Amino acid sequence: MLIALALPGCASSGKDAGAQPTGGPAVEQSAPQFAGLPAVDQLRELSYSAADLVQTGSQFLAEYGQRIIVPGASTQALFNPDYVASDPEHHDLAYGLYAFTLADYDRGAAFELSFQQAQANSDLWLGLADWDSAGWDWFPASATSSTVIPPAQMPAYLDAGDRLVAAVVCLGEEPWTLNELRIDDIGSPYVNADAILGMNLAGIPDWGRAWVFVDVFKHSRSWISQPSDGSVWDDGRTVAVDADGWPTSLAADQYAGNVLLTSQQGNYPSGEYICLYEGEGTINFRINGSIVSQTAGRIVVDIDNDNDGLTHIQITSTNPADPVRNIRLLMPGFETTYETQLFHPDFLACLAPYQVLRFMDWMETNGSTQQYWADRPTPQSHSQAEHGVCVEYMVELANRVCADPWFCMPHRADDDYVRQFATYVRDNLDGSLRVYLEHSNEVWNGGFEQANYARERGLALGLSENDYQAQLFYHSRRSVEIFAIWEEVFGGTERLVRVLAAQHANPWTGEQVMSFEDAWQHADALGTAPYFGYALGLPENAEATKAMSISQILAACDQASQDNALTTAENYANAQAYGLGLVTYEGGQHLVGVGTAQNDEDLTALFIAVNRDPGMRQVYLDDCNRWRAASGGGLFTAFSHISSPSKYGSWGVLEWQQQDTATTPKLLGLMDYSAQWDE
């Protein structure tokens, strides 16, 4: 149900990369107790006839069409209040009470209210209640635009068959015209309930190609000790730092060094960056950066990003009593807005096509050492790249682009860490968004440290005498434990999509993970990664692959995709047998040299060329369509967003932030797919 007094927001206005979604007005239990407005319990004294429920307040003119508002109906009414909070002689509010019969209420509807000819400086409130409510639930409303209360924020006590009572209260001294008050069924209360396309965000190292933050210092590394005479790059000494990673003091002949904007080759703009900092000391910039001017706490730095170098920053002196800290290096044009504009607008804009964002790489999931809540990165950390991006920023990004976040809980994280993480998400994520939840990443894959950890824990707990099965069983058990904590914090499973992950090419792993200790009863989906093209990069196939043309490799990729679809169908059948859906946690091409073939420069160059070839667009479209047909329409989460190609793979659908989309065949293929199915 949607009750609308339309406020712009994630749930009511769709994706808006430049606006902060609100998901509707927040409920205010402590709103004023308006004199003259009947209390909810007084309504019970009235006739239970819906027509008799409608009341009039001071100067309220009742000549307005239908008195009972039902789905699809509308009304107009004139409110003429005389209410000035500071003047007791002018406390005549105008109000109307409206009854709604919730015959088919299924939490898939929202409430909408809109006014005409209202004054921007006037106050408008919407109160909601049912017959058994102890009091009104109050929502502040907009006088100048529609206000929408999305399904996720409708009072929890409402059920099918209830009679909802809406109190519209107008304050001020000007007449208002009620344009529309309606309840509309908008399907699921969650804006991405039928998500088609998701995306894995790439990590944010200093050499990354995404303009994530307007403060590029958030992409910095750990500090290194550098001798003041410049004789070596790293002299191996320790740099004393505080809990947030900021240097607290320098030893004799010691500088604290860091690097930024590495090997950008024109990706980031060149020009004057602004360095702001707190504390007493001196900062120097070298290599690609040079100081133009400086005053205490502010340095203008000219940075040349048109080459393969880096920007070198050094703290050359610092006062231990007031050390240099909180360094920010702001991209051109953001000095006056960076405090409220965390993310670069171009980065936000290029996330618009995706309904789900997987934060696996942002969280530095693979090999994570985070165990306790105190270990986590925070907004105060000197870098968001060293130990991962903080939950505060991930939630803010999800809210900003109206995408469901997909979190990968660190494999070493204790229960308190999981609970604190879940609590923050519950309290700060837009109410119209859901959470995808996964234990670590690819725990089935022995190439990752978390797989070794799971194997050791599984054997120690006696889950199986077989090493690999013990590894999979531990993943099942810990996943269910993590899910249970989130369910407790969120008060249920409605906003959670609990994913058990397995190896796509080996459906047996999915069966093991789902069946152990009936883990399937505590999950919503099986997640796999249907990559294609992996075999082309194996050492034993490298020479044959290099003898192929680009068109032949594309044809081989297409054939691998067709073969994948058969495995997808098997995984889907297994998931359905346990009542689960099937989603991808990653997917797309996997053209990369494996093992000794990784250092084959000719093979790497060929794979990069294939990824850039326009023919890859059709391969991606066909692959996604095959996935959809074989998976029952499950979410496809591509890997990955923005990264430059190398011997380690051509993973990015974009190679740099402002790449011309006409030269991005993988991205175009994904957009073609989304356009086919996005209604």
XYZ file of C-alpha atoms in Angstrom:
679
model
C 0.000 0.000 0.000
C 1.294 3.439 -0.812
C 0.098 6.499 1.041
C 1.390 9.502 -0.760
C 2.091 13.015 0.260
C 4.866 12.853 -2.309
C 8.350 13.413 -1.067
C 11.089 12.648 -3.583
C 12.963 9.541 -2.598
C 14.343 6.158 -3.501
C 10.986 4.424 -3.424
C 8.888 7.113 -5.045
C 11.077 8.661 -7.684
C 13.278 5.819 -8.867
C 17.026 5.982 -9.375
C 18.502 9.448 -9.135
C 22.262 9.414 -9.007
C 22.418 13.058 -8.060
C 19.881 13.096 -5.242
C 19.895 11.567 -1.787
C 17.042 9.060 -1.637
C 14.939 9.171 1.480
C 12.553 6.286 0.926
C 9.723 8.437 2.266
C 9.254 10.563 5.370
C 10.380 9.178 8.669
C 7.680 8.328 11.186
C 7.521 10.770 14.096
C 5.881 9.295 17.173
C 6.565 12.525 19.079
C 4.735 14.910 16.733
C 2.611 17.629 18.392
C -0.668 16.603 19.975
C -2.856 18.950 17.983
C -5.644 20.520 20.053
C -9.022 19.798 18.536
C -7.958 16.683 16.656
C -9.798 13.564 17.901
C -7.588 10.963 19.542
C -7.638 7.525 17.997
C -9.593 6.035 20.904
C -12.256 8.734 20.464
C -12.888 7.461 16.963
C -14.174 4.219 18.440
C -17.068 6.174 19.926
C -18.171 7.134 16.445
C -20.217 4.945 14.190
C -18.221 2.157 12.587
C -19.802 3.228 9.336
C -16.987 4.480 7.175
C -19.045 7.413 5.993
C -19.481 8.657 9.564
C -15.766 8.488 10.212
C -14.988 11.528 8.108
C -14.845 14.611 10.340
C -14.237 18.324 9.773
C -11.947 20.641 11.655
C -11.682 24.414 12.001
C -12.676 26.189 8.777
C -12.588 22.912 6.885
C -14.939 23.047 3.896
C -16.515 19.668 3.269
C -17.829 20.224 -0.265
C -15.607 17.706 -1.952
C -16.809 14.631 -3.864
C -16.418 11.225 -2.285
C -15.962 11.078 1.447
C -14.502 7.568 1.430
C -11.209 7.274 -0.415
C -10.609 3.896 -2.020
C -7.811 2.656 -4.295
C -7.928 4.560 -7.544
C -10.259 7.269 -6.262
C -9.300 10.900 -5.685
C -10.725 13.945 -3.965
C -10.227 17.654 -3.563
C -10.830 19.674 -0.435
C -10.032 23.153 0.800
C -8.208 23.534 4.111
C -8.242 27.028 5.642
C -6.227 26.936 8.892
C -5.371 29.806 11.191
C -2.510 28.310 13.182
C 0.602 30.145 14.333
C 2.574 28.143 16.887
C 3.899 31.228 18.653
C 0.486 32.916 18.940
C -2.089 31.244 21.263
C -4.807 33.382 19.678
C -4.224 31.638 16.369
C -4.329 27.902 17.086
C -7.110 26.857 14.720
C -5.797 23.970 12.674
C -7.621 22.450 9.721
C -7.889 18.722 9.443
C -9.720 15.906 7.737
C -10.118 12.256 8.691
C -10.286 9.657 5.941
C -11.166 5.970 6.142
C -9.596 3.268 3.979
C -10.734 -0.335 3.934
C -7.692 -2.581 3.460
C -9.541 -5.515 1.969
C -6.608 -6.782 -0.091
C -3.748 -5.243 1.838
C -0.536 -7.199 1.222
C 2.187 -4.699 2.119
C 2.589 -4.030 -1.577
C 0.832 -0.682 -1.548
C 1.774 2.845 -0.576
C -0.054 6.007 0.484
C 0.157 9.233 -1.489
C -0.975 12.764 -0.614
C -0.541 15.867 -2.751
C -1.659 19.470 -2.405
C -2.195 22.417 -4.726
C -1.763 26.104 -3.887
C 0.015 25.366 -0.621
C 2.549 27.664 0.999
C 6.123 26.407 1.147
C 6.547 27.752 4.687
C 3.430 26.033 6.049
C 3.307 22.796 7.997
C 1.561 19.654 6.899
C 1.280 16.407 8.822
C -0.154 13.005 8.047
C -1.260 10.725 10.850
C -2.009 7.030 10.360
C -3.803 4.621 12.693
C -6.133 1.659 12.789
C -8.868 0.836 15.303
C -6.459 -0.821 17.713
C -3.734 1.824 17.618
C -2.711 3.456 20.881
C -2.082 6.727 19.045
C -1.345 8.315 15.718
C 1.813 7.549 13.773
C 2.830 10.959 12.434
C 4.676 11.667 9.189
C 5.873 15.150 8.178
C 4.635 15.943 4.694
C 5.568 18.297 1.883
C 3.482 21.325 1.021
C 5.045 21.773 -2.404
C 5.333 18.229 -3.768
C 3.668 14.889 -3.308
C 4.540 12.862 -0.226
C 4.803 9.113 -0.552
C 4.890 6.742 2.380
C 6.359 3.583 0.812
C 5.195 0.119 1.802
C 8.287 -0.580 3.877
C 7.416 2.373 6.149
C 3.718 1.670 6.550
C 2.804 0.905 10.182
C 3.597 -2.685 11.025
C 0.243 -3.273 12.715
C -1.742 -2.976 9.473
C -3.210 -6.168 8.082
C -5.633 -7.162 5.362
C -9.195 -6.339 6.390
C -8.169 -3.456 8.660
C -9.679 -0.007 8.429
C -6.911 2.543 8.083
C -7.613 6.039 9.337
C -5.638 8.923 7.856
C -5.585 12.318 9.546
C -4.491 15.209 7.348
C -3.514 18.182 9.517
C -2.773 21.618 8.042
C -1.123 24.482 9.910
C -0.294 28.045 8.896
C -2.486 30.916 7.755
C -3.052 30.243 4.074
C -5.722 28.114 2.369
C -4.603 24.766 1.008
C -6.242 22.673 -1.658
C -5.986 18.936 -1.230
C -5.368 17.543 -4.683
C -5.233 13.830 -4.059
C -5.153 11.298 -1.271
C -4.909 7.734 -2.454
C -3.741 4.213 -1.767
C -2.154 2.395 -4.683
C -0.897 -1.134 -4.973
C 2.687 -0.878 -6.137
C 3.568 -4.549 -5.819
C 6.497 -5.395 -3.591
C 7.414 -2.868 -0.908
C 11.007 -3.072 -2.135
C 12.068 -1.135 -5.199
C 14.464 -3.809 -6.466
C 12.325 -6.851 -5.689
C 12.471 -7.950 -9.322
C 16.132 -7.097 -9.792
C 17.527 -8.111 -13.172
C 21.092 -6.861 -13.146
C 23.675 -6.421 -10.411
C 27.330 -5.410 -10.456
C 30.437 -6.230 -8.449
C 32.279 -3.037 -7.586
C 36.030 -3.163 -8.106
C 38.372 -2.382 -5.227
C 39.587 1.170 -4.726
C 43.412 1.070 -4.733
C 45.492 4.113 -5.674
C 45.860 2.690 -9.186
C 42.099 2.151 -9.559
C 40.271 3.707 -12.494
C 36.950 4.594 -10.815
C 36.439 8.127 -9.509
C 34.766 6.853 -6.364
C 35.473 9.641 -3.879
C 36.003 13.328 -4.567
C 38.682 13.035 -1.846
C 41.304 10.878 -3.536
C 43.270 10.473 -0.298
C 40.679 7.855 0.650
C 42.415 5.661 -1.982
C 45.809 5.900 -0.237
C 48.075 3.091 1.006
C 49.711 2.397 4.353
C 52.390 4.902 5.335
C 56.005 3.939 4.680
C 59.120 5.212 6.409
C 61.365 7.233 4.096
C 64.751 8.734 5.015
C 64.875 12.508 4.865
C 67.910 12.369 2.540
C 65.946 10.371 -0.052
C 68.617 7.687 -0.271
C 66.083 4.807 -0.435
C 62.366 4.568 -1.106
C 61.518 2.586 2.048
C 64.045 2.318 4.864
C 62.033 -0.372 6.688
C 61.457 1.565 9.887
C 57.994 1.681 11.482
C 55.865 4.803 11.178
C 54.084 5.469 14.478
C 50.349 5.825 13.761
C 47.155 6.198 15.799
C 44.125 3.903 15.718
C 42.916 5.535 12.495
C 46.271 5.161 10.738
C 47.466 8.802 10.948
C 51.156 9.311 11.826
C 51.574 10.566 15.384
C 55.280 11.367 15.331
C 58.412 11.028 13.216
C 61.767 9.583 14.231
C 65.025 11.352 13.513
C 65.627 11.851 9.773
C 62.281 10.187 9.014
C 59.489 11.193 6.633
C 56.111 9.432 6.401
C 55.399 8.742 2.734
C 52.361 7.671 0.749
C 51.342 7.411 -2.894
C 48.212 8.408 -4.791
C 46.864 8.452 -8.352
C 49.248 5.783 -9.600
C 49.585 4.982 -13.325
C 46.508 6.965 -14.280
C 47.596 7.758 -17.865
C 45.018 10.495 -18.204
C 42.183 8.786 -16.329
C 41.959 11.293 -13.478
C 41.917 14.953 -14.526
C 45.109 16.960 -14.258
C 45.001 20.356 -12.609
C 44.930 22.019 -9.224
C 43.916 19.714 -6.372
C 43.305 21.093 -2.884
C 45.005 19.423 0.075
C 43.383 20.150 3.445
C 44.685 18.890 6.766
C 44.562 19.382 10.511
C 47.451 19.670 12.947
C 50.876 21.302 12.883
C 53.587 20.198 10.499
C 54.704 20.282 6.902
C 53.604 18.297 3.854
C 55.435 17.948 0.573
C 54.327 16.662 -2.838
C 56.666 15.084 -5.379
C 56.849 13.306 -8.757
C 53.470 14.052 -10.394
C 52.506 16.607 -7.763
C 54.019 20.016 -7.045
C 52.952 22.703 -4.581
C 51.533 25.890 -6.116
C 50.762 27.719 -2.865
C 50.113 26.929 0.764
C 48.755 28.324 3.997
C 48.245 26.602 7.335
C 45.942 23.645 6.749
C 45.541 24.207 3.003
C 47.827 23.478 0.049
C 47.137 24.015 -3.644
C 48.793 21.154 -5.553
C 49.269 20.931 -9.307
C 48.958 17.276 -10.319
C 49.815 15.853 -13.738
C 47.907 12.605 -14.315
C 48.744 12.319 -18.007
C 51.580 9.829 -17.517
C 52.365 6.498 -15.894
C 53.796 7.954 -12.698
C 52.275 8.673 -9.301
C 51.682 11.492 -6.860
C 54.024 11.178 -3.890
C 53.008 12.818 -0.617
C 55.284 13.109 2.408
C 54.727 14.346 5.933
C 58.125 15.919 6.491
C 57.518 17.242 9.997
C 54.759 16.935 12.575
C 54.071 18.141 16.089
C 53.460 15.078 18.329
C 51.191 17.230 20.496
C 49.104 18.197 17.457
C 50.150 15.908 14.622
C 49.263 16.318 10.969
C 46.111 14.286 10.337
C 42.796 14.141 8.495
C 44.465 14.805 5.160
C 42.081 15.307 2.252
C 43.159 15.682 -1.361
C 40.196 17.044 -3.264
C 39.623 16.764 -6.979
C 39.288 20.080 -8.843
C 36.000 21.825 -8.151
C 34.948 20.074 -4.937
C 36.493 22.121 -2.132
C 33.200 23.755 -1.173
C 31.028 20.641 -1.532
C 33.140 17.647 -0.483
C 31.681 17.486 3.026
C 28.213 16.763 1.618
C 29.298 15.270 -1.723
C 31.208 12.152 -0.723
C 31.020 10.370 -4.076
C 31.969 11.788 -7.438
C 28.813 12.464 -9.496
C 30.240 10.649 -12.534
C 30.750 7.542 -10.425
C 27.182 7.715 -9.146
C 25.818 8.197 -12.633
C 27.479 5.084 -14.046
C 25.843 2.926 -11.354
C 22.322 3.791 -12.474
C 21.781 0.589 -14.527
C 22.272 -1.756 -11.572
C 19.701 -2.771 -8.979
C 22.195 -4.640 -6.774
C 25.768 -3.722 -5.832
C 28.039 -6.467 -4.496
C 30.692 -5.052 -2.179
C 32.996 -8.079 -2.068
C 36.079 -6.213 -3.290
C 35.163 -3.009 -1.452
C 35.198 -5.041 1.765
C 38.565 -6.644 0.948
C 36.777 -9.943 1.557
C 39.381 -12.310 0.162
C 41.870 -13.010 2.929
C 40.235 -10.516 5.300
C 41.791 -10.309 8.758
C 38.853 -8.522 10.367
C 37.617 -10.402 13.399
C 36.362 -7.868 15.927
C 34.187 -4.800 15.421
C 37.106 -2.645 16.542
C 39.094 -3.988 13.555
C 36.746 -2.490 10.988
C 37.518 0.538 8.829
C 35.595 3.688 9.782
C 34.980 7.072 8.127
C 37.878 8.359 10.233
C 40.353 5.802 8.853
C 43.171 7.418 6.899
C 42.381 5.159 3.941
C 39.364 3.287 2.644
C 41.615 1.108 0.493
C 43.929 -0.414 3.100
C 41.411 -2.589 4.970
C 38.292 -2.057 2.906
C 35.558 0.542 2.712
C 33.603 1.261 5.894
C 29.985 0.138 6.209
C 28.913 3.767 6.589
C 30.067 4.581 3.053
C 28.671 1.397 1.538
C 25.235 2.087 2.981
C 25.406 5.694 1.853
C 26.243 4.619 -1.688
C 23.379 2.117 -1.759
C 21.010 4.835 -0.574
C 22.324 7.354 -3.076
C 21.831 5.132 -6.131
C 18.842 3.187 -4.773
C 20.527 -0.209 -5.154
C 20.284 -3.219 -2.850
C 23.666 -3.777 -1.157
C 25.282 -7.217 -1.186
C 27.547 -7.666 1.830
C 30.137 -10.442 2.288
C 30.714 -11.028 5.996
C 34.435 -11.610 6.744
C 35.209 -15.248 7.402
C 36.952 -14.489 10.709
C 34.315 -12.023 11.959
C 32.872 -12.943 15.353
C 29.179 -12.746 16.192
C 29.459 -9.290 17.720
C 31.033 -7.961 14.517
C 28.169 -9.432 12.484
C 25.547 -8.044 14.874
C 27.045 -4.547 14.943
C 27.319 -4.513 11.159
C 23.707 -5.639 10.776
C 22.497 -3.084 13.300
C 24.126 -0.216 11.454
C 22.605 -1.384 8.168
C 19.150 -1.774 9.722
C 19.269 1.717 11.197
C 20.657 3.527 8.158
C 19.733 1.721 4.943
C 16.790 3.135 3.020
C 13.645 1.276 4.057
C 12.750 0.386 0.483
C 16.011 -1.520 -0.070
C 16.815 -5.111 0.787
C 20.149 -6.677 1.792
C 21.889 -9.546 0.001
C 23.932 -11.451 2.529
C 26.784 -13.918 2.020
C 29.414 -15.600 4.169
C 32.772 -14.415 2.768
C 33.441 -15.126 -0.922
C 33.936 -18.419 -2.766
C 34.603 -20.465 0.334
C 34.510 -23.451 -2.022
C 37.614 -22.132 -3.862
C 40.870 -23.456 -2.426
C 42.752 -20.553 -3.948
C 41.514 -18.225 -1.199
C 42.642 -18.024 2.425
C 39.037 -18.187 3.638
C 38.696 -21.626 2.045
C 41.693 -22.896 3.996
C 40.238 -21.394 7.164
C 36.880 -23.079 6.525
C 38.562 -26.415 5.898
C 40.525 -26.196 9.149
C 37.442 -25.156 11.126
C 35.287 -27.821 9.518
C 37.783 -30.559 10.363
C 38.299 -29.246 13.897
C 34.537 -29.271 14.475
C 34.244 -32.783 13.093
C 31.823 -31.786 10.359
C 33.319 -34.379 7.999
C 36.413 -36.537 7.723
C 36.806 -35.405 4.100
C 38.803 -32.162 3.830
C 36.755 -30.575 1.058
C 33.401 -31.632 2.429
C 34.353 -30.270 5.857
C 35.182 -26.972 4.115
C 31.778 -26.822 2.414
C 29.931 -27.871 5.559
C 31.605 -25.136 7.604
C 30.469 -22.624 4.988
C 26.911 -23.925 5.443
C 27.010 -23.743 9.223
C 28.628 -20.332 9.469
C 26.295 -18.937 6.803
C 23.261 -20.017 8.820
C 24.764 -18.534 12.000
C 25.340 -15.225 10.221
C 21.852 -15.276 8.717
C 20.338 -15.885 12.167
C 22.066 -12.821 13.614
C 20.818 -10.626 10.789
C 17.308 -12.071 11.149
C 17.346 -11.230 14.853
C 18.544 -7.687 14.225
C 16.091 -7.066 11.369
C 13.191 -8.729 13.157
C 12.662 -11.297 10.415
C 13.733 -12.191 6.906
C 11.542 -9.892 4.809
C 14.375 -7.503 3.893
C 17.079 -10.166 3.572
C 18.203 -12.233 0.614
C 20.328 -14.936 2.210
C 22.739 -16.490 -0.293
C 24.510 -19.834 0.010
C 27.380 -19.855 -2.494
C 28.776 -22.808 -4.442
C 30.897 -23.622 -7.488
C 28.878 -23.255 -10.673
C 30.773 -25.891 -12.644
C 30.296 -28.471 -9.882
C 26.608 -28.686 -8.920
C 27.498 -31.249 -6.249
C 28.975 -28.419 -4.152
C 25.643 -26.643 -4.159
C 23.836 -29.777 -3.029
C 26.319 -30.236 -0.191
C 26.051 -26.623 0.964
C 22.242 -26.546 0.831
C 21.612 -29.908 2.442
C 24.062 -29.859 5.366
C 22.135 -29.368 8.620
C 19.184 -28.261 6.458
C 20.896 -24.969 5.653
C 18.395 -24.488 2.835
C 15.679 -23.833 5.410
C 17.521 -20.667 6.451
C 18.397 -19.318 2.993
C 16.704 -17.697 0.022
C 19.006 -18.425 -2.893
C 21.897 -20.486 -4.142
C 24.614 -18.317 -5.681
C 27.037 -19.423 -8.402
C 29.438 -17.779 -10.860
C 28.766 -18.914 -14.459
C 31.930 -17.577 -16.093
C 32.755 -18.515 -19.678
C 36.117 -18.802 -21.449
C 38.168 -20.093 -18.524
C 39.574 -23.088 -20.420
C 41.088 -20.849 -23.102
C 43.598 -19.521 -20.567
C 44.809 -22.838 -19.167
C 48.548 -23.494 -19.706
C 47.864 -26.608 -21.760
C 45.596 -24.598 -24.105
C 47.626 -21.389 -24.349
C 49.416 -22.137 -27.623
C 46.231 -23.285 -29.346
C 44.405 -20.206 -28.102
C 47.123 -17.877 -29.434
C 46.721 -19.467 -32.863
C 43.051 -18.464 -32.934
C 41.633 -15.265 -34.414
C 39.511 -12.870 -32.331
C 36.358 -14.096 -34.068
C 37.294 -17.696 -33.310
C 37.815 -16.907 -29.637
C 34.443 -15.124 -29.524
C 32.843 -18.210 -31.068
C 34.558 -20.386 -28.465
C 33.240 -18.092 -25.735
C 29.737 -18.385 -27.146
C 29.999 -22.172 -27.165
C 31.254 -22.142 -23.573
C 28.251 -19.989 -22.664
C 25.916 -22.525 -24.250
C 27.569 -25.316 -22.276
C 27.280 -23.188 -19.135
C 23.537 -22.918 -19.610
C 23.212 -26.674 -19.198
C 25.013 -26.464 -15.861
C 22.875 -23.479 -14.890
C 19.768 -25.577 -15.489
C 21.169 -28.327 -13.256
C 22.019 -25.862 -10.490
C 18.569 -24.322 -10.789
C 16.879 -27.711 -10.522
C 18.918 -28.476 -7.406
C 18.058 -25.101 -5.856
C 14.376 -25.523 -6.650
C 14.389 -28.960 -5.056
C 15.253 -27.187 -1.804
C 12.839 -24.319 -2.403
C 15.567 -21.782 -3.233
C 16.131 -19.433 -6.135
C 19.327 -19.210 -8.171
C 21.405 -16.044 -8.573
C 24.890 -15.228 -9.784
C 27.294 -13.686 -7.339
C 29.658 -13.104 -10.274
C 29.519 -13.757 -14.001
C 30.811 -12.848 -17.453
C 33.975 -13.620 -19.404
C 36.986 -15.280 -17.777
C 39.683 -14.700 -20.382
C 42.886 -14.675 -18.372
C 46.074 -16.691 -18.342
C 46.043 -19.310 -15.602
C 49.149 -20.461 -13.732
C 52.256 -20.192 -15.912
C 50.143 -18.775 -18.765
C 49.526 -15.646 -16.712
C 52.915 -14.248 -17.747
C 52.388 -14.935 -21.453
C 52.339 -11.403 -22.866
C 51.002 -12.463 -26.261
C 48.115 -14.329 -24.663
C 47.313 -11.345 -22.433
C 47.320 -8.952 -25.401
C 45.017 -11.276 -27.339
C 42.556 -11.590 -24.455
C 42.476 -7.800 -24.021
C 41.748 -7.380 -27.723
C 38.905 -9.906 -27.551
C 37.372 -8.074 -24.594
C 37.471 -4.830 -26.578
C 36.073 -6.319 -29.787
C 32.522 -5.177 -30.679
C 31.533 -8.825 -31.086
C 31.757 -9.303 -27.311
C 28.546 -7.276 -26.989
C 26.453 -10.032 -28.586
C 28.266 -12.724 -26.625
C 27.336 -10.970 -23.368
C 23.726 -10.462 -24.414
C 23.326 -14.100 -25.434
C 25.046 -15.308 -22.275
C 22.730 -13.274 -20.037
C 19.648 -14.439 -21.917
C 20.747 -18.054 -21.568
C 21.263 -17.491 -17.869
C 17.788 -16.027 -17.479
C 16.142 -18.872 -19.376
C 17.961 -21.589 -17.420
C 17.798 -19.969 -13.953
C 14.144 -19.066 -13.770
C 14.915 -15.371 -14.206
C 17.469 -15.128 -11.427
C 19.549 -12.025 -10.769
C 22.687 -11.721 -12.914
C 25.499 -9.987 -11.015
C 28.347 -9.185 -13.400
C 32.034 -9.021 -12.536
C 33.117 -6.287 -12.513
C 32.603 -2.542 -12.780
C 35.668 -0.377 -13.598
C 39.234 -1.668 -13.866
C 42.077 -1.585 -16.376
C 43.032 -4.811 -18.201
C 46.275 -6.605 -17.393
C 47.754 -10.075 -17.141
C 45.495 -10.509 -14.119
C 42.389 -10.242 -16.261
C 40.143 -7.881 -18.222
C 37.406 -7.799 -15.631
C 36.047 -4.272 -15.950
C 33.050 -3.591 -18.189
C 34.600 -0.117 -18.191
C 38.366 0.366 -18.357
C 38.322 3.906 -17.004
C 35.790 6.266 -15.496
C 34.923 8.412 -18.499
C 35.334 5.818 -21.225
C 33.087 6.344 -24.240
C 30.381 3.694 -23.875
C 30.546 3.084 -27.629
C 33.884 1.377 -26.922
C 32.563 -0.823 -24.070
C 31.047 -3.943 -25.678
C 30.607 -5.836 -22.406
C 28.716 -2.939 -20.836
C 26.597 -2.527 -23.961
C 25.719 -6.216 -23.897
C 24.584 -5.916 -20.284
C 22.520 -2.830 -21.127
C 20.919 -4.649 -24.061
C 19.980 -7.467 -21.707
C 18.572 -5.165 -19.057
C 16.526 -3.256 -21.636
C 14.897 -6.482 -22.809
C 13.533 -7.383 -19.412
C 13.280 -4.133 -17.465
C 9.625 -3.229 -17.437
